[in-house]
Amino acid sequence: NAGVTQTPKFQVLKTGQSMTLQCAQDMNHNSMYWYRQDPGMGLRLIYYSASEGTTDKGEVPNGYNVSRLNKREFSLRLESAAPSQTSVYFCASSEDGITQETQYFGPGTRLLVL
Amino acid sequence: GDSVTQMEGPVTLSEEAFLTINCTYTATGYPSLFWYVQYPGEGLQLLLKATKADDKGSNKGFEATYRKETTSFHLEKGSVQVSDSAVYFCALRSSSARQLTFGSGTQLTVLP
């Protein structure tokens, strides 16, 4: 079991460039999440997907789009990167999305926007 | 809205010292409470959790008790090791929310 995997591990972009962060899980989980981690702020939810075919905005969705390609994969796209999007991005998954359930996190993608 | 306030770091301890990292929360209803740990260069891993008042979560020598009367979930360990050096995040999830709400994290360094 690989758990939650993310690619790439590290990326440098110029302002205005686009890119897609990939996430996949092999635990047959229904719910998947994208968070960003900024210094001194903990993690904040960008988007989530409760099940295949559905996506919803989180706390900080502006400048991002997502696609739940199938049950395993949930991608995050930056259409026109800005320096404010420099951050570490974590994908997570959970079985059903209920309150007491554990979320499992990937290793993260470190993004630098110049 | 939901929020988590966590003891600011960084915290530096000697090996075998006692550890407490304070965490208090604001939430509607009866949230579930979590401690996650992030080792250098890695993603977050669940350390322990508690889903109702007075529950005690424990793992790897770490403990935390869900105190509804004080809205707290403090993390403790009796004797820390160098390998415990990491960032620790307190988090909650209320029944009305989809996401976890995280504290800002506490960096712990344990010196030999």
Coordinates of C-alpha atoms in Angstrom, one line a residue:
Chain A
N1 CA 0.0 0.0 0.0
A2 CA 1.5 3.3 -1.1
G3 CA -1.2 5.3 0.7
V4 CA -1.5 8.8 -0.7
T5 CA 1.0 9.8 -3.4
Q6 CA 1.7 13.2 -4.8
T7 CA 3.6 14.5 -7.8
P8 CA 5.8 16.5 -8.3
K9 CA 7.7 16.8 -5.0
F10 CA 9.0 20.3 -5.9
Q11 CA 8.2 22.8 -8.6
V12 CA 9.3 26.3 -9.5
L13 CA 7.0 28.4 -11.6
K14 CA 7.1 31.9 -13.0
T15 CA 4.1 34.2 -12.4
G16 CA 1.4 33.5 -14.9
Q17 CA 2.4 29.9 -15.7
S18 CA 0.0 27.1 -15.1
M19 CA 0.5 23.6 -13.6
T20 CA -1.4 20.6 -12.3
L21 CA -0.6 18.9 -9.0
Q22 CA -1.4 15.2 -9.1
C23 CA -2.7 13.1 -6.2
A24 CA -3.6 9.4 -6.0
Q25 CA -4.7 7.1 -3.2
D26 CA -4.9 3.3 -3.2
M27 CA -7.0 2.9 0.0
N28 CA -10.4 2.9 -1.9
H29 CA -11.4 6.1 0.0
N30 CA -14.4 8.1 -1.1
S31 CA -13.3 11.5 0.1
M32 CA -10.3 13.5 -1.0
Y33 CA -8.9 16.9 0.0
W34 CA -6.4 19.5 -1.0
Y35 CA -4.8 21.7 1.7
R36 CA -2.1 24.3 1.6
Q37 CA 0.4 24.8 4.4
D38 CA 1.9 28.3 5.1
P39 CA 4.3 29.2 7.9
G40 CA 2.5 30.0 11.2
M41 CA -0.9 29.2 9.7
G42 CA -1.4 25.5 9.9
L43 CA -3.2 23.8 7.0
R44 CA -6.1 25.4 5.1
L45 CA -8.5 23.5 2.9
I46 CA -8.6 24.5 -0.8
Y47 CA -11.1 22.1 -2.2
Y48 CA -12.5 18.7 -1.4
S49 CA -14.3 15.9 -3.1
A50 CA -16.8 13.9 -1.1
S51 CA -17.1 11.2 -3.8
E52 CA -16.2 10.6 -7.4
G53 CA -17.8 13.2 -9.6
T54 CA -18.3 15.8 -6.9
T55 CA -16.1 18.7 -5.8
D56 CA -16.7 21.6 -3.4
K57 CA -14.8 24.7 -2.3
G58 CA -13.0 24.9 0.9
E59 CA -11.7 27.9 2.9
V60 CA -9.2 29.3 0.2
P61 CA -10.4 28.2 -3.3
N62 CA -9.5 31.4 -5.3
G63 CA -7.0 30.8 -8.0
Y64 CA -7.4 27.0 -8.1
N65 CA -9.5 24.4 -9.9
V66 CA -9.8 20.7 -9.2
S67 CA -10.8 17.5 -11.0
R68 CA -11.8 14.3 -9.4
L69 CA -10.8 12.1 -12.3
N70 CA -11.9 8.8 -10.8
K71 CA -12.1 7.4 -7.3
R72 CA -8.3 7.2 -7.0
E73 CA -7.2 10.5 -8.4
F74 CA -7.8 14.2 -7.4
S75 CA -5.8 16.9 -9.2
L76 CA -5.3 20.5 -8.3
R77 CA -4.7 23.1 -11.1
L78 CA -3.2 26.5 -11.0
E79 CA -4.3 28.3 -14.2
S80 CA -2.2 31.4 -13.7
A81 CA 0.3 31.1 -10.8
A82 CA 0.9 34.1 -8.5
P83 CA 3.6 34.5 -5.8
S84 CA 0.9 34.3 -3.1
Q85 CA 0.4 30.7 -4.2
T86 CA 4.0 29.8 -3.0
S87 CA 3.2 27.2 -0.4
V88 CA 3.4 23.5 0.4
Y89 CA 0.4 21.6 -0.9
F90 CA -0.9 18.4 0.7
C91 CA -3.5 16.0 -0.6
A92 CA -5.4 13.9 1.9
S93 CA -8.1 11.2 1.7
S94 CA -10.6 9.6 4.1
E95 CA -13.0 6.7 3.8
D96 CA -16.4 8.4 4.1
G97 CA -15.8 11.9 5.3
I98 CA -17.5 11.6 8.7
T99 CA -16.5 13.6 11.7
Q100 CA -14.3 11.2 13.7
E101 CA -12.6 9.7 10.7
T102 CA -8.9 9.9 10.2
Q103 CA -7.6 11.8 7.1
Y104 CA -4.4 10.3 5.5
F105 CA -1.9 12.7 4.0
G106 CA 0.5 12.6 1.1
P107 CA 4.1 13.8 1.4
G108 CA 3.4 17.2 -0.1
T109 CA 4.4 19.3 -3.1
R110 CA 6.5 22.3 -2.4
L111 CA 5.7 25.1 -4.9
L112 CA 7.7 28.3 -5.4
V113 CA 6.2 31.0 -7.7
L114 CA 8.6 33.7 -8.7
Chain B
G1 CA -16.5 29.4 13.2
D2 CA -14.2 26.6 14.3
S3 CA -10.7 27.5 15.5
V4 CA -7.8 25.8 17.2
T5 CA -5.2 27.7 19.3
Q6 CA -2.0 26.0 19.9
M7 CA 1.0 26.7 22.0
E8 CA 3.6 28.7 20.1
G9 CA 7.0 27.2 19.5
P10 CA 9.6 26.4 19.0
V11 CA 10.0 24.1 22.0
T12 CA 13.5 22.7 22.8
L13 CA 13.8 20.0 25.4
S14 CA 16.5 17.6 26.5
E15 CA 16.1 13.9 26.0
E16 CA 13.9 12.3 28.7
A17 CA 12.2 15.6 29.6
F18 CA 8.5 15.9 30.1
L19 CA 6.5 17.4 27.2
T20 CA 3.3 19.3 27.2
I21 CA 1.9 21.1 24.1
N22 CA -1.2 23.1 24.9
C23 CA -4.2 23.1 22.6
T24 CA -7.6 24.8 23.1
Y25 CA -10.4 24.9 20.6
T26 CA -13.7 26.7 19.7
A27 CA -16.3 24.6 17.9
T28 CA -20.0 24.1 17.6
G29 CA -21.4 20.8 18.9
Y30 CA -19.2 17.9 19.7
P31 CA -16.1 17.9 17.5
S32 CA -13.6 15.1 17.1
L33 CA -10.0 16.1 18.1
F34 CA -6.8 15.0 16.6
W35 CA -3.0 15.4 17.0
Y36 CA -1.0 15.1 13.8
V37 CA 2.8 14.9 13.6
Q38 CA 5.0 16.1 10.7
Y39 CA 8.5 14.8 10.6
P40 CA 11.1 16.7 8.5
G41 CA 10.4 16.5 4.8
E42 CA 7.3 14.3 5.2
G43 CA 3.5 14.7 5.2
L44 CA 1.3 14.7 8.3
Q45 CA 0.6 11.5 10.1
L46 CA -2.1 10.9 12.7
L47 CA -0.6 10.6 16.1
L48 CA -3.8 10.2 18.2
K49 CA -7.4 11.2 18.3
A50 CA -10.4 11.4 20.6
T51 CA -14.0 11.5 19.5
K52 CA -16.0 12.4 22.6
A53 CA -15.6 14.1 26.0
D54 CA -13.2 12.5 28.5
D55 CA -11.8 10.2 25.9
K56 CA -8.0 9.7 26.1
G57 CA -6.1 9.2 22.9
S58 CA -2.7 7.6 23.1
N59 CA 0.0 6.4 20.8
K60 CA 3.8 6.0 21.0
G61 CA 3.9 7.2 24.6
F62 CA 1.9 10.4 23.8
E63 CA -1.4 11.1 25.4
A64 CA -4.1 13.7 25.2
T65 CA -7.5 13.9 27.0
Y66 CA -10.6 15.5 25.5
R67 CA -11.7 18.0 28.1
K68 CA -15.0 19.6 27.1
E69 CA -15.3 21.8 30.2
T70 CA -12.0 23.5 29.4
T71 CA -12.2 23.0 25.6
S72 CA -8.7 21.6 25.6
F73 CA -6.8 18.7 24.2
H74 CA -3.2 19.1 25.5
L75 CA -0.6 16.7 24.2
E76 CA 1.8 15.1 26.8
K77 CA 4.7 12.7 26.9
G78 CA 6.5 11.6 29.9
S79 CA 10.0 11.2 28.4
V80 CA 10.8 12.5 25.0
Q81 CA 13.4 11.1 22.6
V82 CA 15.5 12.7 19.9
S83 CA 13.3 10.9 17.4
D84 CA 10.3 12.9 18.6
S85 CA 11.7 16.0 17.0
A86 CA 8.9 17.2 14.6
V87 CA 6.1 19.6 14.1
Y88 CA 2.9 18.8 16.0
F89 CA -0.5 20.0 14.9
C90 CA -3.7 20.0 16.9
A91 CA -6.8 19.7 14.8
L92 CA -10.6 19.4 15.1
R93 CA -13.4 18.4 12.9
S94 CA -16.9 19.4 13.8
S95 CA -20.0 17.6 12.6
S96 CA -21.0 20.6 10.5
A97 CA -17.7 20.8 8.6
R98 CA -16.0 18.7 5.9
Q99 CA -12.5 19.7 6.6
L100 CA -10.1 19.5 9.5
T101 CA -9.3 22.8 11.2
F102 CA -5.7 23.0 12.2
G103 CA -3.7 24.9 14.8
S104 CA -0.6 26.7 13.6
G105 CA 1.8 23.9 14.6
T106 CA 4.4 23.6 17.3
Q107 CA 8.0 22.8 16.4
L108 CA 9.6 20.4 18.9
T109 CA 13.4 19.8 19.0
V110 CA 14.8 17.2 21.4
L111 CA 18.5 17.4 22.1
P112 CA 20.6 14.4 23.2

